[in-house]
PDB file of C-alpha atoms and ligand atoms in Angstrom:
ATOM      1  CA  MET H 252       0.000   0.000   0.000  1.00  0.00           C
ATOM      2  CA  ALA H 253       1.050   3.555  -0.553  1.00  0.00           C
ATOM      3  CA  ILE H 254      -0.117   7.043   0.157  1.00  0.00           C
ATOM      4  CA  ARG H 255      -0.987   8.805  -3.096  1.00  0.00           C
ATOM      5  CA  GLU H 256      -0.838  12.504  -3.784  1.00  0.00           C
ATOM      6  CA  ILE H 257      -4.193  14.246  -3.297  1.00  0.00           C
ATOM      7  CA  LYS H 258      -4.856  16.561  -6.223  1.00  0.00           C
ATOM      8  CA  HIS H 259      -5.630  20.205  -5.566  1.00  0.00           C
ATOM      9  CA  TYR H 260      -8.659  21.554  -7.433  1.00  0.00           C
ATOM     10  CA  GLU H 261      -6.880  24.654  -8.667  1.00  0.00           C
ATOM     11  CA  LYS H 262      -3.773  22.812  -9.804  1.00  0.00           C
ATOM     12  CA  ASP H 263      -5.223  19.767 -11.528  1.00  0.00           C
ATOM     13  CA  ASP H 264      -8.232  19.721 -13.858  1.00  0.00           C
ATOM     14  CA  VAL H 265      -8.637  15.955 -13.336  1.00  0.00           C
ATOM     15  CA  LEU H 266     -11.069  16.949 -10.575  1.00  0.00           C
ATOM     16  CA  ARG H 267     -13.372  18.479 -13.191  1.00  0.00           C
ATOM     17  CA  LYS H 268     -13.523  15.422 -15.427  1.00  0.00           C
ATOM     18  CA  LYS H 269     -16.069  12.633 -15.484  1.00  0.00           C
ATOM     19  CA  ALA H 270     -14.745   9.286 -14.266  1.00  0.00           C
ATOM     20  CA  ARG H 271     -15.306   6.069 -16.231  1.00  0.00           C
ATOM     21  CA  PRO H 272     -17.012   2.997 -14.793  1.00  0.00           C
ATOM     22  CA  VAL H 273     -14.836   0.068 -13.735  1.00  0.00           C
ATOM     23  CA  ASP H 274     -15.532  -2.876 -16.028  1.00  0.00           C
ATOM     24  CA  LYS H 275     -13.088  -5.345 -14.489  1.00  0.00           C
ATOM     25  CA  ILE H 276     -11.900  -5.459 -10.891  1.00  0.00           C
ATOM     26  CA  ASP H 277      -8.287  -6.455 -11.441  1.00  0.00           C
ATOM     27  CA  ASN H 278      -5.216  -6.139  -9.222  1.00  0.00           C
ATOM     28  CA  ARG H 279      -4.713  -2.519 -10.238  1.00  0.00           C
ATOM     29  CA  ILE H 280      -8.183  -1.653  -8.973  1.00  0.00           C
ATOM     30  CA  LEU H 281      -7.637  -3.569  -5.719  1.00  0.00           C
ATOM     31  CA  LEU H 282      -4.333  -1.772  -5.172  1.00  0.00           C
ATOM     32  CA  LEU H 283      -6.059   1.535  -5.898  1.00  0.00           C
ATOM     33  CA  LEU H 284      -8.715   0.743  -3.260  1.00  0.00           C
ATOM     34  CA  ASP H 285      -6.017  -0.043  -0.689  1.00  0.00           C
ATOM     35  CA  ASP H 286      -4.051   3.095  -1.535  1.00  0.00           C
ATOM     36  CA  MET H 287      -7.160   5.281  -1.443  1.00  0.00           C
ATOM     37  CA  ALA H 288      -8.023   4.020   2.054  1.00  0.00           C
ATOM     38  CA  GLU H 289      -4.480   4.630   3.286  1.00  0.00           C
ATOM     39  CA  THR H 290      -4.438   8.091   1.683  1.00  0.00           C
ATOM     40  CA  MET H 291      -7.812   8.986   3.233  1.00  0.00           C
ATOM     41  CA  TYR H 292      -6.764   7.882   6.728  1.00  0.00           C
ATOM     42  CA  ASN H 293      -3.413   9.638   6.421  1.00  0.00           C
ATOM     43  CA  ALA H 294      -5.197  12.888   5.506  1.00  0.00           C
ATOM     44  CA  GLU H 295      -7.810  12.344   8.248  1.00  0.00           C
ATOM     45  CA  GLY H 296     -10.632  12.614   5.740  1.00  0.00           C
ATOM     46  CA  VAL H 297     -14.002  10.863   5.893  1.00  0.00           C
ATOM     47  CA  GLY H 298     -14.005   9.990   2.217  1.00  0.00           C
ATOM     48  CA  LEU H 299     -11.962   9.969  -0.956  1.00  0.00           C
ATOM     49  CA  ALA H 300     -12.857   9.526  -4.611  1.00  0.00           C
ATOM     50  CA  ALA H 301     -10.466   8.127  -7.227  1.00  0.00           C
ATOM     51  CA  PRO H 302     -10.261  11.395  -9.243  1.00  0.00           C
ATOM     52  CA  GLN H 303      -8.794  13.018  -6.123  1.00  0.00           C
ATOM     53  CA  VAL H 304      -5.715  10.843  -6.585  1.00  0.00           C
ATOM     54  CA  GLY H 305      -5.727  11.451 -10.330  1.00  0.00           C
ATOM     55  CA  VAL H 306      -7.511   8.266 -11.428  1.00  0.00           C
ATOM     56  CA  LEU H 307     -10.650   8.771 -13.530  1.00  0.00           C
ATOM     57  CA  ARG H 308     -12.462   5.636 -12.449  1.00  0.00           C
ATOM     58  CA  ARG H 309     -15.757   5.419 -10.540  1.00  0.00           C
ATOM     59  CA  ILE H 310     -14.431   4.358  -7.126  1.00  0.00           C
ATOM     60  CA  VAL H 311     -14.937   5.880  -3.669  1.00  0.00           C
ATOM     61  CA  VAL H 312     -13.875   5.021  -0.135  1.00  0.00           C
ATOM     62  CA  ILE H 313     -15.607   6.374   2.958  1.00  0.00           C
ATOM     63  CA  ASP H 314     -15.115   5.997   6.685  1.00  0.00           C
ATOM     64  CA  ILE H 315     -17.181   8.181   8.990  1.00  0.00           C
ATOM     65  CA  GLY H 316     -15.758   6.349  11.996  1.00  0.00           C
ATOM     66  CA  GLU H 317     -17.764   3.157  11.510  1.00  0.00           C
ATOM     67  CA  GLY H 318     -15.347   1.234   9.314  1.00  0.00           C
ATOM     68  CA  ILE H 319     -14.285   1.375   5.718  1.00  0.00           C
ATOM     69  CA  ILE H 320     -16.851   1.444   2.925  1.00  0.00           C
ATOM     70  CA  GLU H 321     -15.497   0.724  -0.547  1.00  0.00           C
ATOM     71  CA  LEU H 322     -17.756   1.299  -3.533  1.00  0.00           C
ATOM     72  CA  ILE H 323     -17.113   0.653  -7.192  1.00  0.00           C
ATOM     73  CA  ASN H 324     -19.468   2.230  -9.752  1.00  0.00           C
ATOM     74  CA  PRO H 325     -21.733   3.653  -7.027  1.00  0.00           C
ATOM     75  CA  GLU H 326     -25.051   5.203  -7.996  1.00  0.00           C
ATOM     76  CA  ILE H 327     -27.613   7.067  -5.942  1.00  0.00           C
ATOM     77  CA  VAL H 328     -30.957   5.361  -6.516  1.00  0.00           C
ATOM     78  CA  GLU H 329     -33.044   7.097  -3.841  1.00  0.00           C
ATOM     79  CA  GLU H 330     -32.874  10.407  -1.998  1.00  0.00           C
ATOM     80  CA  GLN H 331     -35.074  11.571   0.868  1.00  0.00           C
ATOM     81  CA  GLY H 332     -35.339  14.726   2.916  1.00  0.00           C
ATOM     82  CA  GLU H 333     -32.791  17.474   3.301  1.00  0.00           C
ATOM     83  CA  GLN H 334     -29.948  18.409   5.652  1.00  0.00           C
ATOM     84  CA  ALA H 335     -27.622  21.401   5.712  1.00  0.00           C
ATOM     85  CA  ASP H 336     -24.178  21.326   7.280  1.00  0.00           C
ATOM     86  CA  MET H 337     -20.660  22.607   6.816  1.00  0.00           C
ATOM     87  CA  GLU H 338     -18.655  20.620   4.315  1.00  0.00           C
ATOM     88  CA  GLY H 339     -15.034  20.519   3.278  1.00  0.00           C
ATOM     89  CA  CYS H 340     -12.872  18.669   0.786  1.00  0.00           C
ATOM     90  CA  LEU H 341      -9.345  17.266   0.893  1.00  0.00           C
ATOM     91  CA  SER H 342      -8.807  18.701  -2.602  1.00  0.00           C
ATOM     92  CA  ILE H 343      -9.899  22.186  -1.494  1.00  0.00           C
ATOM     93  CA  PRO H 344      -7.864  22.683   1.660  1.00  0.00           C
ATOM     94  CA  GLY H 345      -8.407  25.518   4.086  1.00  0.00           C
ATOM     95  CA  ILE H 346     -12.039  26.371   3.403  1.00  0.00           C
ATOM     96  CA  THR H 347     -15.480  25.127   4.379  1.00  0.00           C
ATOM     97  CA  GLY H 348     -19.022  26.022   3.411  1.00  0.00           C
ATOM     98  CA  LEU H 349     -22.662  25.202   4.022  1.00  0.00           C
ATOM     99  CA  VAL H 350     -24.113  22.615   1.637  1.00  0.00           C
ATOM    100  CA  LYS H 351     -27.612  21.175   1.451  1.00  0.00           C
ATOM    101  CA  ARG H 352     -27.724  17.435   0.886  1.00  0.00           C
ATOM    102  CA  PRO H 353     -30.401  14.751   1.100  1.00  0.00           C
ATOM    103  CA  ALA H 354     -30.972  13.520   4.664  1.00  0.00           C
ATOM    104  CA  ARG H 355     -30.965   9.922   3.453  1.00  0.00           C
ATOM    105  CA  VAL H 356     -29.745   8.185   0.327  1.00  0.00           C
ATOM    106  CA  LYS H 357     -29.783   4.692  -1.039  1.00  0.00           C
ATOM    107  CA  ILE H 358     -26.774   3.608  -3.079  1.00  0.00           C
ATOM    108  CA  VAL H 359     -26.124   0.635  -5.298  1.00  0.00           C
ATOM    109  CA  GLY H 360     -22.669  -0.381  -6.433  1.00  0.00           C
ATOM    110  CA  LEU H 361     -20.108  -3.155  -6.311  1.00  0.00           C
ATOM    111  CA  ASN H 362     -17.737  -4.213  -3.562  1.00  0.00           C
ATOM    112  CA  ARG H 363     -14.134  -5.273  -4.196  1.00  0.00           C
ATOM    113  CA  TYR H 364     -15.283  -8.818  -4.932  1.00  0.00           C
ATOM    114  CA  GLY H 365     -17.543  -7.608  -7.732  1.00  0.00           C
ATOM    115  CA  GLU H 366     -20.658  -8.354  -5.695  1.00  0.00           C
ATOM    116  CA  LYS H 367     -23.604  -6.012  -5.943  1.00  0.00           C
ATOM    117  CA  VAL H 368     -24.108  -4.046  -2.744  1.00  0.00           C
ATOM    118  CA  GLU H 369     -26.974  -1.868  -1.601  1.00  0.00           C
ATOM    119  CA  LEU H 370     -26.328   0.687   1.090  1.00  0.00           C
ATOM    120  CA  GLU H 371     -28.504   3.186   2.913  1.00  0.00           C
ATOM    121  CA  GLY H 372     -26.951   6.149   4.636  1.00  0.00           C
ATOM    122  CA  GLU H 373     -28.252   9.077   6.629  1.00  0.00           C
ATOM    123  CA  ASP H 374     -26.809  12.241   8.139  1.00  0.00           C
ATOM    124  CA  LEU H 375     -23.004  12.317   7.755  1.00  0.00           C
ATOM    125  CA  LEU H 376     -22.899   9.090   5.762  1.00  0.00           C
ATOM    126  CA  ALA H 377     -25.494  10.417   3.293  1.00  0.00           C
ATOM    127  CA  ARG H 378     -23.463  13.619   2.987  1.00  0.00           C
ATOM    128  CA  ALA H 379     -20.209  11.737   2.431  1.00  0.00           C
ATOM    129  CA  LEU H 380     -21.777   9.455  -0.176  1.00  0.00           C
ATOM    130  CA  CYS H 381     -23.202  12.419  -2.122  1.00  0.00           C
ATOM    131  CA  HIS H 382     -19.923  14.359  -1.876  1.00  0.00           C
ATOM    132  CA  GLU H 383     -17.796  11.455  -3.108  1.00  0.00           C
ATOM    133  CA  ILE H 384     -20.169  10.421  -5.894  1.00  0.00           C
ATOM    134  CA  ASP H 385     -20.218  14.063  -7.065  1.00  0.00           C
ATOM    135  CA  HIS H 386     -16.432  13.804  -7.470  1.00  0.00           C
ATOM    136  CA  LEU H 387     -16.978  11.024 -10.030  1.00  0.00           C
ATOM    137  CA  ASP H 388     -18.840  13.510 -12.217  1.00  0.00           C
ATOM    138  CA  GLY H 389     -16.358  16.345 -11.758  1.00  0.00           C
ATOM    139  CA  VAL H 390     -18.657  18.152  -9.315  1.00  0.00           C
ATOM    140  CA  LEU H 391     -17.170  19.827  -6.229  1.00  0.00           C
ATOM    141  CA  TYR H 392     -19.024  20.930  -3.100  1.00  0.00           C
ATOM    142  CA  ILE H 393     -18.134  24.549  -3.832  1.00  0.00           C
ATOM    143  CA  ASP H 394     -20.489  24.248  -6.843  1.00  0.00           C
ATOM    144  CA  ARG H 395     -23.339  23.540  -4.436  1.00  0.00           C
ATOM    145  CA  VAL H 396     -22.373  25.750  -1.500  1.00  0.00           C
ATOM    146  CA  GLU H 397     -24.980  28.152  -0.111  1.00  0.00           C
ATOM    147  CA  PRO H 398     -23.992  31.650  -1.246  1.00  0.00           C
ATOM    148  CA  GLY H 399     -22.035  33.620   1.329  1.00  0.00           C
ATOM    149  CA  THR H 400     -21.205  30.666   3.584  1.00  0.00           C
ATOM    150  CA  LEU H 401     -17.702  29.788   2.351  1.00  0.00           C
ATOM    151  CA  ARG H 402     -15.104  30.613   4.972  1.00  0.00           C
ATOM    152  CA  ARG H 403     -11.486  29.960   5.785  1.00  0.00           C
ATOM    153  CA  ILE H 404     -10.565  27.484   8.471  1.00  0.00           C
ATOM    154  CA  ASP H 405      -7.315  27.502  10.404  1.00  0.00           C
ATOM    155  CA  GLN H 406      -7.639  24.061  11.816  1.00  0.00           C
ATOM    156  CA  GLU H 407      -9.063  21.520   9.437  1.00  0.00           C
ATOM    157  CA  THR H 408     -11.573  19.821  11.635  1.00  0.00           C
ATOM    158  CA  GLU H 409     -14.557  19.830   9.305  1.00  0.00           C
ATOM    159  CA  ASN H 410     -16.014  16.798   7.598  1.00  0.00           C
ATOM    160  CA  ARG H 411     -13.736  16.461   4.696  1.00  0.00           C
ATOM    161  CA  GLY H 412     -13.778  14.242   1.671  1.00  0.00           C
TER     162      GLY H 412
HETATM  163 ZN1  LIG X 594     -14.043  16.132  -1.839  1.00  0.00          ZN
END
């Protein structure tokens, strides 16, 4: 395993590109999953999407403190309700802003064994899932931020992905 470089949104336009689905889960993909988890934990983030380490494939990892979630080709199939909270991003260091997200989401995707998984998340997990899946389409939270709420942070303690 290895820690990969997290791309900065102003320095690398890979973060604005649409990622391609994974058609075959080979050793490169498994290594990428391992590296993404290590990179996320090293950066103390709650989630990481493959484009953030420069790989345009539809893969995310999330850990909101309840264990690692790995998703390949994730899709949001249901959204319910609304929540608003401060959000940050490992690729946009030093700032945070208020973003509205669904209160609950249902996701389908594949695990590392190629098995179909269905996952329901609420609160922070719903937020993290939406944030990371946005990354796969080149969408950043600053595109969705409530006007006037972006602010600098000295200590990066927000929920970052
Ligand atoms: Zn992010």
